[in-house]
Coordinates of C-alpha atoms in Angstrom, one line a residue:
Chain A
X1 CA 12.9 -91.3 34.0
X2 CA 15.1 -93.3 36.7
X3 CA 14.0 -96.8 38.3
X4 CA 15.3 -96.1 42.5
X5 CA 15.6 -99.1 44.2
X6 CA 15.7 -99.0 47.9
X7 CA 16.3 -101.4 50.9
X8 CA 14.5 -102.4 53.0
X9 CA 10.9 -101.2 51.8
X10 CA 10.1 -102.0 55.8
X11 CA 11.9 -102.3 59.1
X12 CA 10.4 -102.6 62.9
X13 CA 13.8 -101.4 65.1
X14 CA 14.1 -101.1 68.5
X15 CA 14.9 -97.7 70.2
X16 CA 18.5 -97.1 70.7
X17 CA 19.7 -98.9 67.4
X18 CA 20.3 -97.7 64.2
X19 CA 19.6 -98.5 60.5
X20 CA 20.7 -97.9 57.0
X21 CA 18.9 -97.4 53.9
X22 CA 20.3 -98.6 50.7
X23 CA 18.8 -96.4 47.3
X24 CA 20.0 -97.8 44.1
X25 CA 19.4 -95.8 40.6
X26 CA 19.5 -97.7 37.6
X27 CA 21.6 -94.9 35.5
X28 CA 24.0 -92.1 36.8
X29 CA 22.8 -89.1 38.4
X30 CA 23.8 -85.8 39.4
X31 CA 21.9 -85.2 42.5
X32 CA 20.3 -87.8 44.4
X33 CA 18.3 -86.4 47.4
X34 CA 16.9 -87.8 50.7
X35 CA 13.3 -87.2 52.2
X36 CA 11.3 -88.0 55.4
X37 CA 7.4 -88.3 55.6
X38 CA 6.1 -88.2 58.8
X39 CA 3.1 -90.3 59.4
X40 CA 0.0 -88.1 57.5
X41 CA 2.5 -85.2 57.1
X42 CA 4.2 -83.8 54.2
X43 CA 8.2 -84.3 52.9
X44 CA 11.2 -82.8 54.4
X45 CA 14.2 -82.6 52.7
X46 CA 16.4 -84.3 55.4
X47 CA 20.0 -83.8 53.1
X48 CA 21.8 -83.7 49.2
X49 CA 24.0 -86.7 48.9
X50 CA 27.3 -85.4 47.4
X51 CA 29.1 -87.6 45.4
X52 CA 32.8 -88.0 46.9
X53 CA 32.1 -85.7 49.7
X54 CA 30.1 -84.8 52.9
X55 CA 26.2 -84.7 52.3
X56 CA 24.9 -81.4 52.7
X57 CA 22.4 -81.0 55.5
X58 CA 18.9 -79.5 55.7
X59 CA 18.2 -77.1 58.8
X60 CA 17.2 -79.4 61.9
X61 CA 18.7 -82.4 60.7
X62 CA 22.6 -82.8 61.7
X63 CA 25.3 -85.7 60.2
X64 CA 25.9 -87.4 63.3
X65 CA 21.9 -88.8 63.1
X66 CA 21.7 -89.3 59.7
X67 CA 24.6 -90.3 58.3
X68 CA 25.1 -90.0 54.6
X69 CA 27.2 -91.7 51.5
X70 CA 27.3 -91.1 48.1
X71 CA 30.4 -93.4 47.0
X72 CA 29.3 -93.2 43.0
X73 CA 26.7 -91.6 41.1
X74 CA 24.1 -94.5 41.1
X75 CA 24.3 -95.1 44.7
X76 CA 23.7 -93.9 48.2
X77 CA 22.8 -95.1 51.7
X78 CA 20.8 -93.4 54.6
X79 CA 21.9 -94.3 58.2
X80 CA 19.1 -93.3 61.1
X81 CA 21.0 -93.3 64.6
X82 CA 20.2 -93.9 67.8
X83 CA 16.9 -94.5 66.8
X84 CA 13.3 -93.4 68.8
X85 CA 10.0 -93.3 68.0
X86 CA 10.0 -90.2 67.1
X87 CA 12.4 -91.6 63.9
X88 CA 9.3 -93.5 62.9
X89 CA 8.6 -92.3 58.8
X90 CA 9.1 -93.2 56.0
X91 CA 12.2 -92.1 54.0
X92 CA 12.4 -91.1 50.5
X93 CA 15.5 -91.5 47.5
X94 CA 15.0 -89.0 45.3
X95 CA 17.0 -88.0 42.1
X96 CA 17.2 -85.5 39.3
X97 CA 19.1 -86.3 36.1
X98 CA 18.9 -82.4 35.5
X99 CA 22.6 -81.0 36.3
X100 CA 22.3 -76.9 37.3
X101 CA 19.0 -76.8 36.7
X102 CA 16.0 -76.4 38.5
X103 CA 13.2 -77.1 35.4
X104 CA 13.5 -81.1 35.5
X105 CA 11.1 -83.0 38.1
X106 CA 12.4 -85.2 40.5
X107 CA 12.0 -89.2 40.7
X108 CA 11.5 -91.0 43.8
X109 CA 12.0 -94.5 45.4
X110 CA 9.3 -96.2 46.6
X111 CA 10.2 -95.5 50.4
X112 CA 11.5 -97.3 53.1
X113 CA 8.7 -97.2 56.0
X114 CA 10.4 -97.3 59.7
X115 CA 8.6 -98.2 62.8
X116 CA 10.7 -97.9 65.5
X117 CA 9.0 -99.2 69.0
Chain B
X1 CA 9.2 -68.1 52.1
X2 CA 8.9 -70.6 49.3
X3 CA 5.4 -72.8 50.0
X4 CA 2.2 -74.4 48.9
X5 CA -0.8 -75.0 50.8
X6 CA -3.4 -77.3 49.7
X7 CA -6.4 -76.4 52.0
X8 CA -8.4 -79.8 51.5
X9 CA -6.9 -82.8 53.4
X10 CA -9.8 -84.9 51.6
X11 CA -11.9 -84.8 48.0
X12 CA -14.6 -87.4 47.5
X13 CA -15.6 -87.8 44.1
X14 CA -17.8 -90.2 42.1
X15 CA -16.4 -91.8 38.9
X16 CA -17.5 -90.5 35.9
X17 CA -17.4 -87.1 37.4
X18 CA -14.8 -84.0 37.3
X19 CA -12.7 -83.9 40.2
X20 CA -9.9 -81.0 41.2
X21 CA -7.6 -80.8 43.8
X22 CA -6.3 -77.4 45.0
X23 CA -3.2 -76.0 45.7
X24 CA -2.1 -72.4 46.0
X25 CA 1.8 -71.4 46.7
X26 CA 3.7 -68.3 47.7
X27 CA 7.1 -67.6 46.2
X28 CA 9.9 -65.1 45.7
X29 CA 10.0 -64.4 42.2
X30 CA 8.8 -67.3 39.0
X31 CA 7.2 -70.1 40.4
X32 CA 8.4 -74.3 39.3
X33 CA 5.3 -76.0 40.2
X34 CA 5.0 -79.7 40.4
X35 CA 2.4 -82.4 41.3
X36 CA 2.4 -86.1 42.1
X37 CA 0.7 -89.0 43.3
X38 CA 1.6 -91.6 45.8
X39 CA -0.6 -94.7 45.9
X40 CA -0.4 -97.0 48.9
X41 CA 2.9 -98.2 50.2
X42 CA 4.9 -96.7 46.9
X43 CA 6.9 -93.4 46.5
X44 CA 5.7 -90.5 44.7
X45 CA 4.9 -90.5 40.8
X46 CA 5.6 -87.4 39.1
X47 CA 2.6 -85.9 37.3
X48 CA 3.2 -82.9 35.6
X49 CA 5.0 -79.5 35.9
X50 CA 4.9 -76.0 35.1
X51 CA 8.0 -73.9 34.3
X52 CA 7.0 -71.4 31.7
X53 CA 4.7 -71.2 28.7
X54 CA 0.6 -72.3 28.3
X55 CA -1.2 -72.0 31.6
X56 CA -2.6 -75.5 30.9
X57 CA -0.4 -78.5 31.3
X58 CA -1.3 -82.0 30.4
X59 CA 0.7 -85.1 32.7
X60 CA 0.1 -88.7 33.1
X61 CA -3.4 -90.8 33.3
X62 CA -4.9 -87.5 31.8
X63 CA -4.4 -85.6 34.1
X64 CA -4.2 -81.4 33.8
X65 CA -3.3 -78.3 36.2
X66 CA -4.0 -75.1 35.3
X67 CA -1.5 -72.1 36.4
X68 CA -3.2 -69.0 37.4
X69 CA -0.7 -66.3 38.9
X70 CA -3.1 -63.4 39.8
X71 CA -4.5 -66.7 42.2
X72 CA -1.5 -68.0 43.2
X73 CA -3.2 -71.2 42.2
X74 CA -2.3 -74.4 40.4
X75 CA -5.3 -77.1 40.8
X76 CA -4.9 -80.2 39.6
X77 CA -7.8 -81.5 37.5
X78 CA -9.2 -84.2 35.5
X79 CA -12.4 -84.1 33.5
X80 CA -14.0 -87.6 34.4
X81 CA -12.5 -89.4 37.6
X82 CA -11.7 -92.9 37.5
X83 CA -11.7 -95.5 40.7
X84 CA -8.1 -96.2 40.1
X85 CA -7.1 -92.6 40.9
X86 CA -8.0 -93.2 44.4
X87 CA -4.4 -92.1 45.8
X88 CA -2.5 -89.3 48.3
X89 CA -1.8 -86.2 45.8
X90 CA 0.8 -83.6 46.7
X91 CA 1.7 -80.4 45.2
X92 CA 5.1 -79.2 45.1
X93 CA 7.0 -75.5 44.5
X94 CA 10.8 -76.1 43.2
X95 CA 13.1 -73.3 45.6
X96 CA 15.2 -70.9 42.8
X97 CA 16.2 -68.7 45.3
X98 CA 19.9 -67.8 45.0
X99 CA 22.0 -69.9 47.2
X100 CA 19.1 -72.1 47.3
X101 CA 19.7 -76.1 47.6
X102 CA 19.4 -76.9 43.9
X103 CA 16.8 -78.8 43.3
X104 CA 14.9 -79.2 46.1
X105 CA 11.3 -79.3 46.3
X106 CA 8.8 -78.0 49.2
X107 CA 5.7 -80.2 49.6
X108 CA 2.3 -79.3 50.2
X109 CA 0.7 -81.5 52.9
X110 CA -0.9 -83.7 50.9
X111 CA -4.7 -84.1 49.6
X112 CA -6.2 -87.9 49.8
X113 CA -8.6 -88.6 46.7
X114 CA -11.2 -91.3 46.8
X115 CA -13.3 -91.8 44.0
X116 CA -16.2 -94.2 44.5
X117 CA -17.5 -96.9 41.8

């Protein structure tokens, strides 16, 4: 298993500004992964963190709103911009320790819930 | 299109009793099926997975799912339901399609369990 730590677990922003999300793993990994919940939806894959190079973006979500780093392989940070309500979720680390393959689950943070007014 | 559906938003249960949750998915080829548990204000908790092999997996806090490909199906299920299981269960299909974002996981929409003392 991995032990994700990420910062902060909560944040109330104001519209306009933006925030970043800090996910610490306790071990290396090979992919680390970042998710949004919308309020009583399901997860979206938002982007892969690449280590040492530009995060790779799901459809609908672009780098110049979510703003990615990856600068070793037991750390990454989030960065919502320009924030509005509609940024309001919570967002999921995620990480698999399972290189080229597609068998091993993935482990998850415990979130970092945005509200932003 | 890689997806799940789980068609129940809620299951009530009393303790003591059996409880399932359902989930059905539609892929392109072998399916990686995956389901975990989020309780209130954490991330998700992996709970089992089936690649390959026996129909029947067992996972955490005795928990099973049972893989049925002619229904598409992979319920989750536990023979006596306990209070503490109480908690937001989601259902997840790994995407193995060629060219595919390696690892990444599509989410059901979630089904909320209550189990009443």
């Amino acid at each position: 298993s991995a032990v994700i730590s990420q910062k902060p677990s909560r944040d109330i922003c104001q519209r306009g500004t933006s925030l970043t999300i800090q996910c610490q793993v306790d071990s290396q990994v090979t992919m680390m992964f970042w998710y949004r919940q919308q309020p009583g939806q399901s997860l979206t894959l938002i982007a892969t963190a690449n280590q040492g190079s530009e995060a790779t973006y799901e459809s609908g979500f672009v780098i110049d709103k979510f703003p990615i780093s990856r600068p070793n392989l037991t750390f990454s940070t989030l960065t919502v911009s320009n924030m509005s309500p509609e940024d309001s979720s919570i967002y999921l680390c995620s990480v698999s320790k399972n290189r080229g393959s597609n068998t091993g689950e993935l482990f998850f943070g415990e979130g970092s819930r945005l509200t932003v007014l | 299109a890689q997806s799940v559906a789980q068609p129940e938003d809620q299951v009530n249960v009393a303790e003591g009793n059996p409880l399932t949750v359902k989930c059905t998915y539609s892929v392109s080829g072998n399916p990686y099926l995956f389901w975990y548990v989020q309780y209130p204000n954490r991330g998700l908790q992996f709970l089992l997975k089936y690649i390959t092999g026996d129909n029947l997996v067992k996972g955490s806090y005795g928990f099973e799912a049972e893989f049925n490909k002619s229904q598409t199906s992979f319920h989750l299920k536990k023979p006596s339901a306990l209070v503490s299981d109480s908690a937001l269960y989601f259902c997840a299909v790994r995407d193995i399609r060629r060219g595919s974002t390696l690892g990444r996981l599509y989410f059901g929409r979630g089904t909320q369990l209550t189990v009443w003392p």
